[in-house]
Every structure is written in structure tokens, then in C-alpha cells.
mmCIF file of C-alpha atoms and ligand atoms in Angstrom:
data_model
loop_
_atom_site.group_PDB
_atom_site.id
_atom_site.type_symbol
_atom_site.label_atom_id
_atom_site.label_comp_id
_atom_site.label_asym_id
_atom_site.label_seq_id
_atom_site.Cartn_x
_atom_site.Cartn_y
_atom_site.Cartn_z
ATOM 1 C CA MET N 1229 -48.791 49.748 5.146
ATOM 2 C CA GLN N 1230 -49.162 47.973 1.594
ATOM 3 C CA THR N 1231 -46.042 46.278 0.189
ATOM 4 C CA VAL N 1232 -45.440 46.497 -3.225
ATOM 5 C CA PRO N 1233 -42.556 44.154 -5.487
ATOM 6 C CA LEU N 1234 -39.349 45.265 -5.718
ATOM 7 C CA ILE N 1235 -37.708 46.054 -9.192
ATOM 8 C CA PRO N 1236 -35.847 42.624 -9.895
ATOM 9 C CA ARG N 1237 -39.140 40.659 -8.526
ATOM 10 C CA ILE N 1238 -41.260 42.570 -11.330
ATOM 11 C CA PHE N 1239 -38.325 41.459 -13.774
ATOM 12 C CA ILE N 1240 -38.048 38.287 -12.664
ATOM 13 C CA GLU N 1241 -41.434 37.515 -12.600
ATOM 14 C CA ARG N 1242 -42.078 38.693 -16.367
ATOM 15 C CA LYS N 1243 -38.943 37.710 -17.127
ATOM 16 C CA ALA N 1244 -40.520 33.743 -15.517
ATOM 17 C CA GLY N 1245 -43.354 34.192 -17.316
ATOM 18 C CA GLN N 1246 -41.999 34.105 -21.196
ATOM 19 C CA ILE N 1247 -40.049 30.295 -19.760
ATOM 20 C CA ILE N 1248 -42.529 28.073 -22.040
ATOM 21 C CA ASP N 1249 -41.026 24.892 -19.833
ATOM 22 C CA PRO N 1250 -42.918 24.953 -16.506
ATOM 23 C CA VAL N 1251 -39.263 22.721 -14.833
ATOM 24 C CA GLU N 1252 -37.380 25.335 -16.332
ATOM 25 C CA ARG N 1253 -39.977 28.274 -15.050
ATOM 26 C CA LEU N 1254 -39.356 26.926 -11.621
ATOM 27 C CA ARG N 1255 -35.623 26.074 -11.667
ATOM 28 C CA TYR N 1256 -35.410 29.891 -12.656
ATOM 29 C CA LEU N 1257 -37.373 30.517 -10.084
ATOM 30 C CA GLN N 1258 -35.866 28.830 -7.523
ATOM 31 C CA ARG N 1259 -32.411 30.360 -8.537
ATOM 32 C CA SER N 1260 -33.465 34.120 -8.499
ATOM 33 C CA ALA N 1261 -35.712 33.295 -5.056
ATOM 34 C CA GLY N 1262 -34.295 35.302 -1.436
ATOM 35 C CA ILE N 1263 -34.087 38.559 -3.616
ATOM 36 C CA GLY N 1264 -36.153 40.612 -1.052
ATOM 37 C CA ARG N 1265 -39.631 42.618 -2.070
ATOM 38 C CA PRO N 1266 -38.962 45.437 0.155
ATOM 39 C CA ARG N 1267 -41.625 48.428 0.496
ATOM 40 C CA LEU N 1268 -42.400 50.886 -1.496
ATOM 41 C CA GLN N 1269 -41.255 53.465 1.395
ATOM 42 C CA PRO N 1270 -37.877 53.859 2.064
ATOM 43 C CA SER N 1271 -36.677 52.995 4.792
ATOM 44 C CA ILE N 1272 -32.503 52.641 5.529
ATOM 45 C CA SER N 1273 -32.302 48.767 5.677
ATOM 46 C CA TRP N 1274 -33.709 49.216 1.924
ATOM 47 C CA ARG N 1275 -31.084 51.436 0.948
ATOM 48 C CA LYS N 1276 -28.344 49.266 2.941
ATOM 49 C CA ARG N 1277 -29.925 45.927 0.831
ATOM 50 C CA ARG N 1278 -27.298 44.895 -1.757
ATOM 51 C CA LEU N 1279 -28.927 43.065 -4.356
ATOM 52 C CA PRO N 1280 -27.144 39.589 -5.304
ATOM 53 C CA ALA N 1281 -25.530 39.717 -8.235
ATOM 54 C CA LEU N 1282 -27.477 37.083 -9.758
ATOM 55 C CA GLY N 1283 -30.379 39.404 -9.882
ATOM 56 C CA ILE N 1284 -28.592 42.280 -11.056
ATOM 57 C CA GLY N 1285 -26.942 40.022 -13.546
ATOM 58 C CA LEU N 1286 -30.994 38.404 -14.321
ATOM 59 C CA LEU N 1287 -32.556 42.266 -14.670
ATOM 60 C CA LEU N 1288 -30.059 43.922 -16.997
ATOM 61 C CA VAL N 1289 -30.643 40.687 -19.111
ATOM 62 C CA CYS N 1290 -33.941 41.508 -18.876
ATOM 63 C CA LEU N 1291 -33.522 45.187 -19.639
ATOM 64 C CA LEU N 1292 -31.387 44.887 -22.576
ATOM 65 C CA THR N 1293 -33.457 42.543 -24.307
ATOM 66 C CA PRO N 1294 -34.461 44.034 -27.454
ATOM 67 C CA GLY N 1295 -38.259 44.452 -27.416
ATOM 68 C CA TYR N 1296 -38.893 43.164 -24.313
ATOM 69 C CA LYS N 1297 -41.521 44.775 -22.819
ATOM 70 C CA ALA N 1298 -43.689 44.842 -19.394
ATOM 71 C CA SER N 1299 -47.238 42.373 -20.846
ATOM 72 C CA HIS N 1300 -49.514 42.945 -18.020
ATOM 73 C CA VAL N 1301 -50.545 44.906 -14.756
ATOM 74 C CA ARG N 1302 -49.200 44.614 -11.721
ATOM 75 C CA PRO N 1303 -51.781 43.767 -8.654
ATOM 76 C CA GLY N 1304 -50.256 46.940 -5.768
ATOM 77 C CA PHE N 1305 -49.547 49.155 -9.004
ATOM 78 C CA SER N 1306 -52.652 50.752 -9.265
ATOM 79 C CA LEU N 1307 -52.737 54.706 -9.253
ATOM 80 C CA GLY N 1308 -54.585 54.321 -5.844
ATOM 81 C CA SER N 1309 -51.112 52.443 -5.002
ATOM 82 C CA LEU N 1310 -49.719 55.988 -5.569
ATOM 83 C CA ALA N 1311 -51.951 58.068 -3.648
ATOM 84 C CA HIS N 1312 -51.612 55.489 -0.555
ATOM 85 C CA VAL N 1313 -47.850 56.686 -0.675
ATOM 86 C CA SER N 1314 -48.227 60.807 -1.382
ATOM 87 C CA ALA N 1315 -50.999 60.499 1.408
ATOM 88 C CA ALA N 1316 -48.955 58.997 4.293
ATOM 89 C CA SER N 1317 -45.886 61.026 3.380
ATOM 90 C CA ALA N 1318 -47.535 64.048 4.126
ATOM 91 C CA ASP N 1319 -45.226 67.306 3.994
ATOM 92 C CA VAL N 1320 -43.610 68.840 7.111
ATOM 93 C CA PHE N 1321 -42.145 71.869 6.680
ATOM 94 C CA PRO N 1322 -39.108 72.414 9.332
ATOM 95 C CA ASP N 1323 -39.253 75.932 10.718
ATOM 96 C CA VAL N 1324 -35.861 77.772 10.177
ATOM 97 C CA TRP N 1325 -34.909 81.113 10.028
ATOM 98 C CA LEU N 1326 -32.413 84.112 9.186
ATOM 99 C CA VAL N 1327 -30.556 84.278 12.111
ATOM 100 C CA ASP N 1328 -27.880 87.331 10.613
ATOM 101 C CA LYS N 1329 -27.526 88.500 6.960
ATOM 102 C CA THR N 1330 -23.859 90.961 6.029
ATOM 103 C CA SER N 1331 -23.540 92.032 2.491
ATOM 104 C CA ASP N 1332 -21.213 88.721 3.060
ATOM 105 C CA PHE N 1333 -23.368 86.291 4.615
ATOM 106 C CA GLU N 1334 -26.689 84.566 5.729
ATOM 107 C CA THR N 1335 -26.433 82.552 9.402
ATOM 108 C CA TYR N 1336 -29.596 80.415 9.865
ATOM 109 C CA SER N 1337 -31.504 78.680 13.021
ATOM 110 C CA ASN N 1338 -30.245 75.734 11.373
ATOM 111 C CA GLY N 1339 -26.912 75.970 11.118
ATOM 112 C CA LEU N 1340 -26.849 76.746 7.237
ATOM 113 C CA ARG N 1341 -24.307 79.305 6.437
ATOM 114 C CA ILE N 1342 -24.494 80.934 2.833
ATOM 115 C CA ASP N 1343 -21.442 82.583 1.188
ATOM 116 C CA ASP N 1344 -22.871 85.349 -0.521
ATOM 117 C CA ARG N 1345 -19.020 86.413 -1.587
ATOM 118 C CA PHE N 1346 -19.526 85.489 -5.436
ATOM 119 C CA THR N 1347 -23.158 85.554 -6.442
ATOM 120 C CA ALA N 1348 -24.043 86.286 -10.125
ATOM 121 C CA PRO N 1349 -27.116 87.143 -10.815
ATOM 122 C CA ASN N 1350 -28.420 87.005 -14.098
ATOM 123 C CA GLN N 1351 -31.865 87.217 -16.026
ATOM 124 C CA LYS N 1352 -34.972 87.836 -13.129
ATOM 125 C CA ARG N 1353 -37.320 84.587 -12.901
ATOM 126 C CA LEU N 1354 -40.481 86.374 -13.008
ATOM 127 C CA PHE N 1355 -43.256 84.426 -15.141
ATOM 128 C CA TYR N 1356 -43.032 80.736 -16.341
ATOM 129 C CA PRO N 1357 -45.524 78.349 -17.170
ATOM 130 C CA VAL N 1358 -47.539 74.760 -15.032
ATOM 131 C CA TYR N 1359 -49.663 72.617 -16.985
ATOM 132 C CA GLN N 1360 -53.003 71.078 -15.439
ATOM 133 C CA ARG N 1361 -52.237 67.522 -15.163
ATOM 134 C CA GLY N 1362 -55.798 66.507 -14.467
ATOM 135 C CA ALA N 1363 -56.735 62.601 -15.568
ATOM 136 C CA ALA N 1364 -55.685 63.170 -19.040
ATOM 137 C CA VAL N 1365 -52.923 64.791 -19.362
ATOM 138 C CA VAL N 1366 -53.474 64.526 -24.547
ATOM 139 C CA ASP N 1367 -55.841 66.953 -23.398
ATOM 140 C CA ILE N 1368 -53.574 69.782 -22.086
ATOM 141 C CA ASP N 1369 -53.686 73.336 -23.507
ATOM 142 C CA ALA N 1370 -50.217 74.006 -24.575
ATOM 143 C CA ASP N 1371 -51.620 77.635 -25.206
ATOM 144 C CA GLN N 1372 -53.100 78.282 -21.862
ATOM 145 C CA PRO N 1373 -51.107 77.198 -19.104
ATOM 146 C CA GLU N 1374 -51.180 78.102 -15.796
ATOM 147 C CA TRP N 1375 -48.019 81.438 -14.335
ATOM 148 C CA ARG N 1376 -46.438 81.011 -10.986
ATOM 149 C CA SER N 1377 -43.406 82.788 -9.933
ATOM 150 C CA GLU N 1378 -42.388 81.223 -6.879
ATOM 151 C CA PRO N 1379 -39.571 77.850 -7.224
ATOM 152 C CA ALA N 1380 -41.272 75.392 -6.906
ATOM 153 C CA GLY N 1381 -38.857 72.498 -6.350
ATOM 154 C CA ILE N 1382 -34.921 72.001 -6.270
ATOM 155 C CA VAL N 1383 -32.725 70.127 -8.989
ATOM 156 C CA TYR N 1384 -29.254 68.654 -7.610
ATOM 157 C CA HIS N 1385 -26.457 68.260 -10.039
ATOM 158 C CA THR N 1386 -22.722 67.431 -9.439
ATOM 159 C CA THR N 1387 -20.174 69.906 -10.838
ATOM 160 C CA GLU N 1388 -18.217 66.790 -12.140
ATOM 161 C CA SER N 1389 -15.289 68.525 -11.691
ATOM 162 C CA ASP N 1390 -10.991 67.813 -10.677
ATOM 163 C CA GLN N 1391 -11.103 65.717 -7.402
ATOM 164 C CA ALA N 1392 -8.365 65.976 -5.621
ATOM 165 C CA ARG N 1393 -8.245 63.408 -2.996
ATOM 166 C CA PHE N 1394 -10.338 64.324 0.863
ATOM 167 C CA THR N 1395 -7.086 64.365 3.024
ATOM 168 C CA ALA N 1396 -4.878 67.189 5.115
ATOM 169 C CA ASP N 1397 -2.326 66.845 3.414
ATOM 170 C CA GLU N 1398 -4.209 68.132 -0.234
ATOM 171 C CA ASN N 1399 -5.745 70.961 1.690
ATOM 172 C CA ALA N 1400 -4.512 73.634 -0.746
ATOM 173 C CA ARG N 1401 -4.944 71.191 -4.059
ATOM 174 C CA LEU N 1402 -8.747 71.053 -2.811
ATOM 175 C CA LYS N 1403 -8.840 75.283 -1.846
ATOM 176 C CA ARG N 1404 -7.083 75.880 -4.972
ATOM 177 C CA ILE N 1405 -10.008 73.615 -6.885
ATOM 178 C CA GLY N 1406 -12.427 74.437 -5.117
ATOM 179 C CA LYS N 1407 -11.820 78.309 -6.037
ATOM 180 C CA ALA N 1408 -11.622 77.475 -9.858
ATOM 181 C CA VAL N 1409 -15.321 75.636 -9.521
ATOM 182 C CA ILE N 1410 -16.747 78.404 -8.334
ATOM 183 C CA GLY N 1411 -15.553 80.814 -10.524
ATOM 184 C CA VAL N 1412 -17.043 78.549 -13.756
ATOM 185 C CA VAL N 1413 -20.604 78.431 -12.786
ATOM 186 C CA GLN N 1414 -19.888 81.818 -11.624
ATOM 187 C CA GLN N 1415 -19.178 82.610 -15.173
ATOM 188 C CA ASN N 1416 -22.006 80.289 -16.484
ATOM 189 C CA HIS N 1417 -24.874 81.445 -14.110
ATOM 190 C CA SER N 1418 -24.527 77.201 -13.687
ATOM 191 C CA TYR N 1419 -26.674 76.617 -10.017
ATOM 192 C CA HIS N 1420 -28.510 78.218 -7.593
ATOM 193 C CA PHE N 1421 -26.360 77.679 -4.548
ATOM 194 C CA LEU N 1422 -22.261 74.880 -5.284
ATOM 195 C CA ILE N 1423 -21.591 73.393 -2.305
ATOM 196 C CA ASP N 1424 -18.393 72.626 -2.436
ATOM 197 C CA ARG N 1425 -15.640 69.604 -0.108
ATOM 198 C CA PHE N 1426 -16.295 71.169 2.899
ATOM 199 C CA GLY N 1427 -19.374 71.360 3.541
ATOM 200 C CA GLN N 1428 -19.307 75.139 2.470
ATOM 201 C CA VAL N 1429 -22.578 76.855 0.772
ATOM 202 C CA PHE N 1430 -21.763 79.283 -2.053
ATOM 203 C CA ARG N 1431 -24.794 81.264 -3.381
ATOM 204 C CA ILE N 1432 -23.992 81.832 -7.070
ATOM 205 C CA VAL N 1433 -27.378 82.900 -8.434
ATOM 206 C CA PRO N 1434 -30.076 84.274 -6.892
ATOM 207 C CA GLU N 1435 -32.821 82.745 -5.841
ATOM 208 C CA GLY N 1436 -35.066 85.601 -7.413
ATOM 209 C CA ASP N 1437 -32.923 84.499 -11.317
ATOM 210 C CA VAL N 1438 -33.099 81.593 -13.525
ATOM 211 C CA ALA N 1439 -29.985 79.484 -13.400
ATOM 212 C CA ASN N 1440 -28.847 77.565 -16.912
ATOM 213 C CA HIS N 1441 -29.092 74.533 -14.875
ATOM 214 C CA ALA N 1442 -31.440 72.117 -16.111
ATOM 215 C CA GLY N 1443 -31.847 72.581 -19.884
ATOM 216 C CA TYR N 1444 -34.358 70.713 -21.694
ATOM 217 C CA SER N 1445 -36.335 68.731 -18.174
ATOM 218 C CA ILE N 1446 -39.422 67.458 -16.854
ATOM 219 C CA TRP N 1447 -40.780 66.882 -13.883
ATOM 220 C CA SER N 1448 -44.493 66.611 -12.323
ATOM 221 C CA ASP N 1449 -46.074 67.255 -8.612
ATOM 222 C CA ASN N 1450 -50.086 65.821 -7.921
ATOM 223 C CA SER N 1451 -51.699 68.764 -9.435
ATOM 224 C CA VAL N 1452 -49.495 70.229 -12.203
ATOM 225 C CA ILE N 1453 -46.582 69.980 -14.930
ATOM 226 C CA PHE N 1454 -43.357 71.300 -15.507
ATOM 227 C CA VAL N 1455 -41.348 71.870 -18.600
ATOM 228 C CA ASN N 1456 -38.127 72.624 -18.654
ATOM 229 C CA LEU N 1457 -36.998 73.613 -14.885
ATOM 230 C CA ASN N 1458 -34.707 76.494 -15.681
ATOM 231 C CA SER N 1459 -37.125 79.170 -14.275
ATOM 232 C CA SER N 1460 -39.335 76.943 -11.934
ATOM 233 C CA PHE N 1461 -36.423 74.489 -10.006
ATOM 234 C CA LEU N 1462 -33.950 75.447 -8.023
ATOM 235 C CA GLY N 1463 -30.392 74.103 -9.131
ATOM 236 C CA ILE N 1464 -28.068 72.638 -6.019
ATOM 237 C CA ALA N 1465 -24.836 72.231 -6.850
ATOM 238 C CA PHE N 1466 -22.003 69.059 -4.675
ATOM 239 C CA GLU N 1467 -18.483 70.117 -6.074
ATOM 240 C CA THR N 1468 -17.906 66.145 -6.936
ATOM 241 C CA GLN N 1469 -17.955 63.270 -9.790
ATOM 242 C CA THR N 1470 -20.616 60.610 -9.947
ATOM 243 C CA GLN N 1471 -20.383 57.313 -8.569
ATOM 244 C CA GLN N 1472 -20.594 54.245 -9.560
ATOM 245 C CA GLY N 1473 -22.174 51.934 -7.342
ATOM 246 C CA ASP N 1474 -25.217 52.719 -4.439
ATOM 247 C CA GLN N 1475 -22.455 54.697 -1.800
ATOM 248 C CA PRO N 1476 -23.124 58.505 -2.406
ATOM 249 C CA SER N 1477 -20.968 60.588 -4.628
ATOM 250 C CA ALA N 1478 -20.271 63.454 -1.674
ATOM 251 C CA ASN N 1479 -19.059 63.362 1.868
ATOM 252 C CA PRO N 1480 -20.548 64.033 5.260
ATOM 253 C CA ALA N 1481 -19.827 67.861 5.381
ATOM 254 C CA GLN N 1482 -22.264 68.156 1.897
ATOM 255 C CA VAL N 1483 -24.843 65.295 2.831
ATOM 256 C CA HIS N 1484 -25.386 67.542 5.957
ATOM 257 C CA ALA N 1485 -24.516 71.219 4.089
ATOM 258 C CA ALA N 1486 -27.124 69.661 1.380
ATOM 259 C CA ARG N 1487 -29.621 68.676 4.293
ATOM 260 C CA ILE N 1488 -29.506 72.257 6.036
ATOM 261 C CA LEU N 1489 -29.785 73.708 2.426
ATOM 262 C CA THR N 1490 -32.643 72.174 0.690
ATOM 263 C CA GLU N 1491 -34.489 72.837 4.807
ATOM 264 C CA MET N 1492 -34.389 76.305 4.373
ATOM 265 C CA LEU N 1493 -35.508 76.976 0.866
ATOM 266 C CA ARG N 1494 -38.044 74.285 1.239
ATOM 267 C CA ASN N 1495 -39.933 76.172 4.749
ATOM 268 C CA LYS N 1496 -39.414 79.130 2.365
ATOM 269 C CA TYR N 1497 -40.712 78.777 -0.705
ATOM 270 C CA ARG N 1498 -42.715 75.599 0.544
ATOM 271 C CA ILE N 1499 -41.710 73.312 -1.503
ATOM 272 C CA PRO N 1500 -42.793 69.863 -1.200
ATOM 273 C CA GLN N 1501 -40.608 66.544 -0.680
ATOM 274 C CA SER N 1502 -42.113 65.190 -3.969
ATOM 275 C CA ASN N 1503 -39.964 68.069 -5.800
ATOM 276 C CA CYS N 1504 -36.477 67.486 -4.366
ATOM 277 C CA VAL N 1505 -35.756 65.401 -7.569
ATOM 278 C CA THR N 1506 -32.259 64.582 -9.090
ATOM 279 C CA HIS N 1507 -30.763 65.883 -12.485
ATOM 280 C CA ALA N 1508 -31.027 62.670 -14.209
ATOM 281 C CA GLN N 1509 -34.398 61.987 -13.032
ATOM 282 C CA VAL N 1510 -35.782 65.061 -15.001
ATOM 283 C CA SER N 1511 -32.950 64.738 -17.518
ATOM 284 C CA VAL N 1512 -34.986 64.643 -21.170
ATOM 285 C CA ASN N 1513 -33.539 64.757 -24.810
ATOM 286 C CA PRO N 1514 -36.552 65.494 -27.060
ATOM 287 C CA ASP N 1515 -34.241 65.190 -30.936
ATOM 288 C CA ASN N 1516 -34.853 60.953 -30.118
ATOM 289 C CA MET N 1517 -37.293 61.312 -26.851
ATOM 290 C CA LEU N 1518 -34.939 59.695 -24.772
ATOM 291 C CA VAL N 1519 -35.080 60.369 -20.842
ATOM 292 C CA GLY N 1520 -31.350 60.775 -18.828
ATOM 293 C CA TYR N 1521 -29.438 62.908 -21.624
ATOM 294 C CA HIS N 1522 -27.829 64.379 -18.737
ATOM 295 C CA THR N 1523 -27.156 61.589 -15.975
ATOM 296 C CA ASP N 1524 -26.070 63.698 -13.061
ATOM 297 C CA TRP N 1525 -26.946 61.599 -8.990
ATOM 298 C CA ALA N 1526 -28.711 58.867 -11.533
ATOM 299 C CA GLY N 1527 -28.541 56.057 -8.683
ATOM 300 C CA ASN N 1528 -27.060 57.025 -5.398
ATOM 301 C CA PHE N 1529 -28.092 60.252 -4.145
ATOM 302 C CA PRO N 1530 -28.584 60.144 -0.402
ATOM 303 C CA PHE N 1531 -31.788 61.215 -0.535
ATOM 304 C CA LEU N 1532 -33.144 60.144 3.154
ATOM 305 C CA GLU N 1533 -29.903 61.487 4.174
ATOM 306 C CA ILE N 1534 -30.923 64.750 3.178
ATOM 307 C CA GLY N 1535 -34.256 64.734 4.985
ATOM 308 C CA LEU N 1536 -36.375 63.893 1.574
ATOM 309 C CA ASN N 1537 -38.486 61.079 0.642
ATOM 310 C CA ASP N 1538 -36.856 58.321 -1.871
ATOM 311 C CA ASN N 1539 -37.333 60.591 -4.719
ATOM 312 C CA TYR N 1540 -35.733 57.625 -7.329
ATOM 313 C CA ALA N 1541 -38.977 55.391 -7.049
ATOM 314 C CA ALA N 1542 -41.210 57.952 -8.695
ATOM 315 C CA PRO N 1543 -43.048 57.602 -12.056
ATOM 316 C CA PRO N 1544 -40.762 59.781 -14.048
ATOM 317 C CA PRO N 1545 -43.791 62.070 -16.017
ATOM 318 C CA SER N 1546 -41.354 62.411 -19.014
ATOM 319 C CA ILE N 1547 -42.323 58.651 -19.864
ATOM 320 C CA PHE N 1548 -45.977 58.490 -18.466
ATOM 321 C CA ALA N 1549 -47.081 62.295 -19.047
ATOM 322 C CA PHE N 1550 -45.185 62.900 -22.817
ATOM 323 C CA GLY N 1551 -44.392 59.388 -24.627
ATOM 324 C CA PHE N 1552 -40.420 59.473 -23.539
ATOM 325 C CA ASP N 1553 -38.418 55.868 -23.527
ATOM 326 C CA TYR N 1554 -35.269 55.039 -22.098
ATOM 327 C CA ASP N 1555 -32.461 52.763 -23.712
ATOM 328 C CA PRO N 1556 -29.638 49.997 -22.217
ATOM 329 C CA VAL N 1557 -27.008 53.173 -21.882
ATOM 330 C CA PHE N 1558 -28.956 54.976 -19.244
ATOM 331 C CA ILE N 1559 -29.982 51.800 -17.508
ATOM 332 C CA HIS N 1560 -26.671 51.971 -17.155
ATOM 333 C CA ALA N 1561 -25.585 54.992 -15.918
ATOM 334 C CA THR N 1562 -28.111 54.439 -13.161
ATOM 335 C CA GLY N 1563 -29.179 52.446 -10.088
ATOM 336 C CA VAL N 1564 -31.179 49.562 -8.959
ATOM 337 C CA ARG N 1565 -33.196 52.547 -6.510
ATOM 338 C CA LEU N 1566 -34.253 54.366 -9.754
ATOM 339 C CA TRP N 1567 -35.216 51.360 -12.088
ATOM 340 C CA GLN N 1568 -38.540 51.530 -9.703
ATOM 341 C CA GLY N 1569 -39.611 53.883 -10.869
ATOM 342 C CA LEU N 1570 -39.319 53.424 -14.512
ATOM 343 C CA ALA N 1571 -41.619 49.805 -14.171
ATOM 344 C CA LEU N 1572 -43.857 52.312 -12.489
ATOM 345 C CA ALA N 1573 -43.839 54.912 -16.072
ATOM 346 C CA GLU N 1574 -44.393 52.083 -17.701
ATOM 347 C CA ASP N 1575 -46.899 50.514 -16.076
ATOM 348 C CA GLN N 1576 -48.900 53.983 -16.220
ATOM 349 C CA MET N 1577 -48.143 54.547 -19.852
ATOM 350 C CA GLN N 1578 -49.573 51.036 -20.562
ATOM 351 C CA THR N 1579 -53.084 51.577 -17.491
ATOM 352 C CA GLN N 1580 -53.463 54.530 -19.524
ATOM 353 C CA ALA N 1581 -53.353 53.760 -23.358
ATOM 354 C CA ALA N 1582 -55.399 50.254 -22.312
ATOM 355 C CA ALA N 1583 -58.195 52.811 -20.846
ATOM 356 C CA ARG N 1584 -58.845 54.576 -24.037
ATOM 357 C CA GLY N 1585 -58.570 50.975 -26.447
ATOM 358 C CA ILE N 1586 -55.684 51.912 -28.000
ATOM 359 C CA SER N 1587 -51.856 50.550 -28.362
ATOM 360 C CA VAL N 1588 -49.664 51.274 -26.337
ATOM 361 C CA SER N 1589 -47.486 52.946 -29.072
ATOM 362 C CA GLN N 1590 -50.221 55.033 -30.648
ATOM 363 C CA TYR N 1591 -51.224 56.700 -27.378
ATOM 364 C CA ARG N 1592 -47.103 57.363 -27.048
ATOM 365 C CA ALA N 1593 -47.481 59.267 -30.404
ATOM 366 C CA ILE N 1594 -50.149 61.184 -29.028
ATOM 367 C CA LEU N 1595 -48.575 62.393 -25.575
ATOM 368 C CA ARG N 1596 -45.404 62.464 -28.065
ATOM 369 C CA LYS N 1597 -47.139 64.974 -30.281
ATOM 370 C CA LYS N 1598 -48.762 67.084 -27.423
ATOM 371 C CA TYR N 1599 -44.774 67.033 -25.841
ATOM 372 C CA LYS N 1600 -43.639 68.976 -28.730
ATOM 373 C CA GLU N 1601 -46.443 71.053 -29.069
ATOM 374 C CA ILE N 1602 -46.172 72.639 -25.203
ATOM 375 C CA LEU N 1603 -42.118 73.362 -26.681
ATOM 376 C CA ALA N 1604 -43.323 75.266 -29.168
ATOM 377 C CA ALA N 1605 -45.093 77.358 -26.951
ATOM 378 C CA LEU N 1606 -42.486 78.014 -25.224
ATOM 379 C CA LYS N 1607 -40.118 78.358 -27.275
ATOM 380 C CA ALA N 1608 -42.565 81.350 -29.451
ATOM 381 C CA ALA N 1609 -43.009 82.651 -25.361
ATOM 382 C CA ALA N 1610 -39.207 83.084 -25.297
ATOM 383 C CA THR N 1611 -38.992 84.596 -28.544
ATOM 384 C CA ALA N 1612 -41.321 87.520 -27.873
ATOM 385 C CA ASN N 1613 -40.401 88.346 -25.123
ATOM 386 C CA GLU N 1614 -37.002 88.758 -26.554
ATOM 387 C CA GLN N 1615 -38.285 91.105 -29.076
ATOM 388 C CA SER N 1616 -40.492 93.293 -26.043
HETATM 389 ZN ZN1 ZN U 39 -26.865 68.090 -13.833
#
């Protein structure tokens, strides 16, 4: 299996390249020694590895330095290595089937039980556009997308609602808050599924309907790009608040529920692992062209515990396909795992710009123009829909 550098190493090497004095550079590298080089493929040991505070501090210095830009494309970060990763992690769809269904509950063969007593139907999904992801994203025709109707992926959210202590003596309060959260997400058609503090799974918006969960958002798989994921992706929310650090902002009951719910949905709709992502990974703000407008699950989503690859390592298509940027606020909100994807996206931008013989800023401007064309086409289609 091919190994690639972890982000701190990447940035340390880049930073070292900027130090002109050779003695200073050597001291700097010695001080930074010992920071690991785990595989791009996720592993338990990587997730549990705690980076030395020094490494994180240096990384932040690099990332927060105004005008700091990578100056070269690193070996091992070619598109070839990405293909290797996706080939090595071929999808296996767990065999899960519906065991029983009443008007109130569904039960599945993997232990999943869905509570249907609080569903809030919304507008039907019908068709949504996807854009072919060829070698040249700039060649996409905004007016000629392909149309699909089945859910293509999952976006994971947090409700950011009030949190009672998770102890038996707080049981009444936990239940009261849980009920209130169901009421709010029902009213707003916020998600397709809600997982409460006890790991109970509630279907809110039926899977055949659109939920208002993702807003302006972008993701892609190996073949197509998705823009605005309310229609194309299902939304699953954990009743929790974001916590900093590498501990997941969810308890074991919630993680287990998310795992068996994800298994069922992936099997039912043949959703690839690579399309199971967090809101922070897909959210964008077209007004300032920055990623991470929403930052839920920005850094500590338990991908592996939920039976998925660590998709934080994937380069965000918002950056490499549509020229979005990120700022220090987003970096602060995310964890180290997501920085790896950001570095990959930056490198892809540079490679693509170099292949066309233009600067990164010129290339970014072309990509942004393409994104605006797609947004305009989506708005025109929505208006035409409303009038028909
Ligand atoms: Zn969200």
C-alpha cells in the first residue's frame, strides 16, 4: 500500500522550504521530527494518534500566514494515487432487509428500528441535475446536466440543540428536550432522519421527499458533481452539539444507530461510501466564495465506527472544481483530518492550472464563473418549476 505524508509533514516541509538559513532549517526540521506519516487509508491507530502540540502549532502558523501558498506539487499526491485509494476501497453493500413494518415502526435485519410516528412529508424529490466530471471541469455545460431521481449520498449533521447531561437523573430533561427537537425539525423539514440522545432513529422527511438540510453545498464522486444537495443527498442529524477535539460529538448509542441506519440506506440506494460526508465538508457560501459556511461535523465525525472510509481525506470538490477558498475561521473549526483533504484539493488546483499553462488565480476565476453559471441555471429551473 502506498503511503503519503500527513498534513503536518506537508506543511512542515513547505515551511522548511521557506527558511533560507540552512542551519535554521535543519533545527526547524529536527524540532518537528517525530510527527507521524500515516497512510492515507484510514486506520484505527491513525485516528487515535495525537499530534504533538508543537506540530499543530506550526501547522497553524503556516496555514494562518497571509499569502502562504504551496509552491510545488508533492510526489505521491498525483491523481494516480487517488485512483489507487478508490480502487483499494471498493464498495461492499451490507445485506440489510426490512423485517416488519407497521404504521408506526419499521424494523430491519441488522437491528435498525425506525420510528415513523413523527414524519413530516415535504415536496417530492422528482429529478435533480448532476454534472459530468470529466478531465476538464471547465468544459461542463451548465444547461445540459444529467437528471437523476434516487438519493445519491448522505450528509451528516448535528442539531446544535440544548444538551442535558447524559445521566439517569437527567432522564426526564433528556426526554423533554428530545421531544422539542423532534418538533422543530418536523416543522422545518430539516432532515430525513434524526438520531436522538438514546440512539432512537426517527424518520422525519420521507426519503422520497426533499429535506432542507444542506443549503448551498457541493460534492462529487468519481463521475459526477452534485450542486446543492437537498435533493440529491439524504440528511441524517445527530441530536448533539459540536465539540472541539478528536472525540466524536455523539455517544455510543448514537454512533451505533448511525451505523445501522447508514448500512440500510447504502444497501437500499446503492450509495457509495465516498458519498457519505459531513455538512462541513460540503457546505459553501457563494457570497464570499468560502467553504464551510456550516461547520457541523467539521473535525471529529466517527467515519470508521460508522463503517465508512475516513472521507475527511477526500479533497473537497468545492475547491478543486469550482475554485472556492477557505479561511482561518474554517481551519480553526476543523480537525487535522480534514486538512489533508484541503491540501489535496489545493494541489489538484495547481496541477490543473499548470496543465493549462495558466496561473492558479486565472484558473480559479474560470472555475468560479462555471459555478455561477450552474447556480443561475439551477435558479432558472426552480423558477420555471414554480410557475408551471
Ligand atoms: Zn448541518
